[in-house]
mmCIF file of C-alpha atoms in Angstrom:
data_model
loop_
_atom_site.group_PDB
_atom_site.id
_atom_site.type_symbol
_atom_site.label_atom_id
_atom_site.label_comp_id
_atom_site.label_asym_id
_atom_site.label_seq_id
_atom_site.Cartn_x
_atom_site.Cartn_y
_atom_site.Cartn_z
ATOM 1 C CA MET A 1 -143.850 44.219 -68.236
ATOM 2 C CA GLN A 2 -141.194 45.392 -70.690
ATOM 3 C CA THR A 3 -138.328 44.930 -68.231
ATOM 4 C CA SER A 4 -139.371 41.397 -67.288
ATOM 5 C CA LEU A 5 -139.557 40.314 -70.932
ATOM 6 C CA SER A 6 -136.222 41.926 -71.778
ATOM 7 C CA SER A 7 -134.542 40.052 -68.929
ATOM 8 C CA TYR A 8 -135.282 36.767 -70.749
ATOM 9 C CA PHE A 9 -133.591 37.944 -73.946
ATOM 10 C CA PRO A 10 -130.099 36.565 -73.084
ATOM 11 C CA ILE A 11 -131.603 33.159 -72.265
ATOM 12 C CA LEU A 12 -133.501 33.143 -75.559
ATOM 13 C CA MET A 13 -130.352 34.103 -77.456
ATOM 14 C CA GLN A 14 -128.326 31.359 -75.774
ATOM 15 C CA MET A 15 -131.014 28.777 -76.569
ATOM 16 C CA LEU A 16 -131.211 29.868 -80.199
ATOM 17 C CA LEU A 17 -127.436 29.788 -80.505
ATOM 18 C CA ALA A 18 -127.204 26.299 -78.994
ATOM 19 C CA VAL A 19 -130.022 24.849 -81.120
ATOM 20 C CA GLY A 20 -128.697 26.595 -84.225
ATOM 21 C CA PHE A 21 -125.208 25.210 -83.638
ATOM 22 C CA VAL A 22 -126.500 21.654 -83.243
ATOM 23 C CA VAL A 23 -128.789 21.823 -86.273
ATOM 24 C CA GLY A 24 -126.108 23.524 -88.347
ATOM 25 C CA THR A 25 -123.478 20.959 -87.402
ATOM 26 C CA ILE A 26 -125.777 18.076 -88.323
ATOM 27 C CA ILE A 27 -126.706 19.613 -91.672
ATOM 28 C CA VAL A 28 -123.133 20.561 -92.617
ATOM 29 C CA SER A 29 -121.690 17.172 -91.632
ATOM 30 C CA GLY A 30 -124.438 15.433 -93.611
ATOM 31 C CA LYS A 31 -123.663 17.485 -96.712
ATOM 32 C CA LEU A 32 -119.858 17.413 -96.491
ATOM 33 C CA GLY A 33 -119.333 13.918 -95.121
ATOM 34 C CA PRO A 34 -118.535 10.894 -97.284
ATOM 35 C CA LYS A 35 -121.446 8.863 -98.586
ATOM 36 C CA ARG A 36 -120.068 5.429 -99.377
ATOM 37 C CA SER A 37 -122.111 2.377 -98.580
ATOM 38 C CA SER A 38 -121.409 -1.260 -99.197
ATOM 39 C CA ALA A 39 -122.725 -4.610 -98.010
ATOM 40 C CA SER A 40 -120.107 -4.867 -95.248
ATOM 41 C CA LYS A 41 -120.680 -1.272 -94.085
ATOM 42 C CA ASP A 42 -124.439 -1.756 -93.869
ATOM 43 C CA LYS A 43 -124.161 -4.849 -91.645
ATOM 44 C CA ASN A 44 -124.905 -4.579 -87.941
ATOM 45 C CA PHE A 45 -121.738 -4.239 -85.877
ATOM 46 C CA GLU A 46 -121.371 -4.626 -82.142
ATOM 47 C CA CYS A 47 -117.957 -4.482 -80.441
ATOM 48 C CA GLY A 48 -116.174 -6.326 -83.223
ATOM 49 C CA ILE A 49 -118.208 -9.499 -82.738
ATOM 50 C CA GLU A 50 -120.341 -10.945 -85.505
ATOM 51 C CA SER A 51 -124.052 -10.798 -84.724
ATOM 52 C CA GLN A 52 -125.625 -14.133 -83.959
ATOM 53 C CA GLY A 53 -129.249 -14.849 -83.274
ATOM 54 C CA ASN A 54 -131.947 -12.425 -82.237
ATOM 55 C CA ALA A 55 -130.890 -9.041 -80.864
ATOM 56 C CA ARG A 56 -134.107 -8.763 -78.842
ATOM 57 C CA ILE A 57 -133.035 -10.688 -75.750
ATOM 58 C CA PRO A 58 -134.712 -9.534 -72.523
ATOM 59 C CA PHE A 59 -132.683 -7.702 -69.886
ATOM 60 C CA SER A 60 -133.031 -8.244 -66.192
ATOM 61 C CA VAL A 61 -135.266 -5.794 -64.354
ATOM 62 C CA LYS A 62 -132.357 -5.249 -61.936
ATOM 63 C CA TYR A 63 -130.410 -3.552 -64.727
ATOM 64 C CA PHE A 64 -133.155 -0.976 -65.293
ATOM 65 C CA LEU A 65 -133.723 -0.544 -61.554
ATOM 66 C CA VAL A 66 -130.065 0.289 -60.958
ATOM 67 C CA ALA A 67 -130.083 2.674 -63.923
ATOM 68 C CA ILE A 68 -133.170 4.514 -62.680
ATOM 69 C CA LEU A 69 -131.837 4.704 -59.127
ATOM 70 C CA PHE A 70 -128.536 6.084 -60.409
ATOM 71 C CA VAL A 71 -130.336 8.806 -62.360
ATOM 72 C CA LEU A 72 -132.579 9.588 -59.382
ATOM 73 C CA PHE A 73 -129.738 10.015 -56.898
ATOM 74 C CA ASP A 74 -127.553 11.743 -59.469
ATOM 75 C CA VAL A 75 -130.228 14.370 -60.103
ATOM 76 C CA GLU A 76 -130.634 14.890 -56.359
ATOM 77 C CA VAL A 77 -126.978 15.913 -56.126
ATOM 78 C CA ILE A 78 -127.681 18.702 -58.626
ATOM 79 C CA PHE A 79 -129.865 20.387 -55.991
ATOM 80 C CA LEU A 80 -126.869 20.656 -53.666
ATOM 81 C CA TYR A 81 -124.978 23.039 -55.959
ATOM 82 C CA PRO A 82 -127.333 26.054 -55.791
ATOM 83 C CA TRP A 83 -127.656 25.561 -52.059
ATOM 84 C CA ALA A 84 -123.874 25.550 -51.636
ATOM 85 C CA ILE A 85 -123.522 28.692 -53.752
ATOM 86 C CA ASN A 86 -126.177 30.577 -51.761
ATOM 87 C CA PHE A 87 -125.306 29.099 -48.380
ATOM 88 C CA LYS A 88 -124.640 32.412 -46.612
ATOM 89 C CA GLU A 89 -127.722 34.156 -48.027
ATOM 90 C CA LEU A 90 -130.068 31.310 -47.064
ATOM 91 C CA GLY A 91 -129.006 31.364 -43.445
ATOM 92 C CA MET A 92 -130.329 28.983 -40.841
ATOM 93 C CA GLU A 93 -133.626 28.414 -42.664
ATOM 94 C CA GLY A 94 -131.746 27.161 -45.740
ATOM 95 C CA MET A 95 -129.619 24.920 -43.549
ATOM 96 C CA VAL A 96 -132.678 23.349 -41.905
ATOM 97 C CA LYS A 97 -134.322 22.764 -45.273
ATOM 98 C CA MET A 98 -131.185 21.154 -46.685
ATOM 99 C CA VAL A 99 -130.784 18.913 -43.627
ATOM 100 C CA LEU A 100 -134.406 17.809 -44.095
ATOM 101 C CA PHE A 101 -133.769 17.215 -47.803
ATOM 102 C CA MET A 102 -130.646 15.154 -47.091
ATOM 103 C CA ALA A 103 -132.476 13.201 -44.351
ATOM 104 C CA LEU A 104 -135.242 12.267 -46.785
ATOM 105 C CA LEU A 105 -132.621 11.305 -49.348
ATOM 106 C CA LEU A 106 -130.859 9.086 -46.814
ATOM 107 C CA VAL A 107 -134.158 7.482 -45.784
ATOM 108 C CA GLY A 108 -134.767 6.606 -49.437
ATOM 109 C CA PHE A 109 -131.242 5.270 -49.789
ATOM 110 C CA PHE A 110 -131.537 3.071 -46.704
ATOM 111 C CA TYR A 111 -134.912 1.826 -47.947
ATOM 112 C CA ILE A 112 -133.274 0.782 -51.223
ATOM 113 C CA ILE A 113 -130.506 -1.006 -49.323
ATOM 114 C CA LYS A 114 -133.041 -2.751 -47.043
ATOM 115 C CA LYS A 115 -135.061 -3.945 -50.046
ATOM 116 C CA LYS A 116 -131.756 -5.217 -51.566
ATOM 117 C CA ALA A 117 -132.427 -3.378 -54.807
ATOM 118 C CA LEU A 118 -128.722 -2.940 -55.511
ATOM 119 C CA GLU A 119 -127.677 -6.549 -54.904
ATOM 120 C CA TRP A 120 -126.953 -8.736 -57.897
ATOM 121 C CA GLU A 121 -127.595 -12.463 -57.768
#
């Protein structure tokens, strides 16, 4: 039990260091940074264009669909890296599993194309 808990110590230290760095950077920049506010600084600003009308205009569902599909297929690519690193150790069984994984990914991709989810009107 002791050896399994001690093997997580480097991960815990790295997490604490990362979180501590982020929190420390935010606190220090908040304390040391300038604090000047004025009417023109407090106005909403978007790409150098004056704001007009309501900012709550609805977006097309296509926009969100493309964004979600991008994230989905982007995350799937992450699974290829460990497989590529351990390719020799996994042998033929790993190859068959990855071919099945890629086939399912391609089926999903062709389904998206058939449903015309990526086409803009």
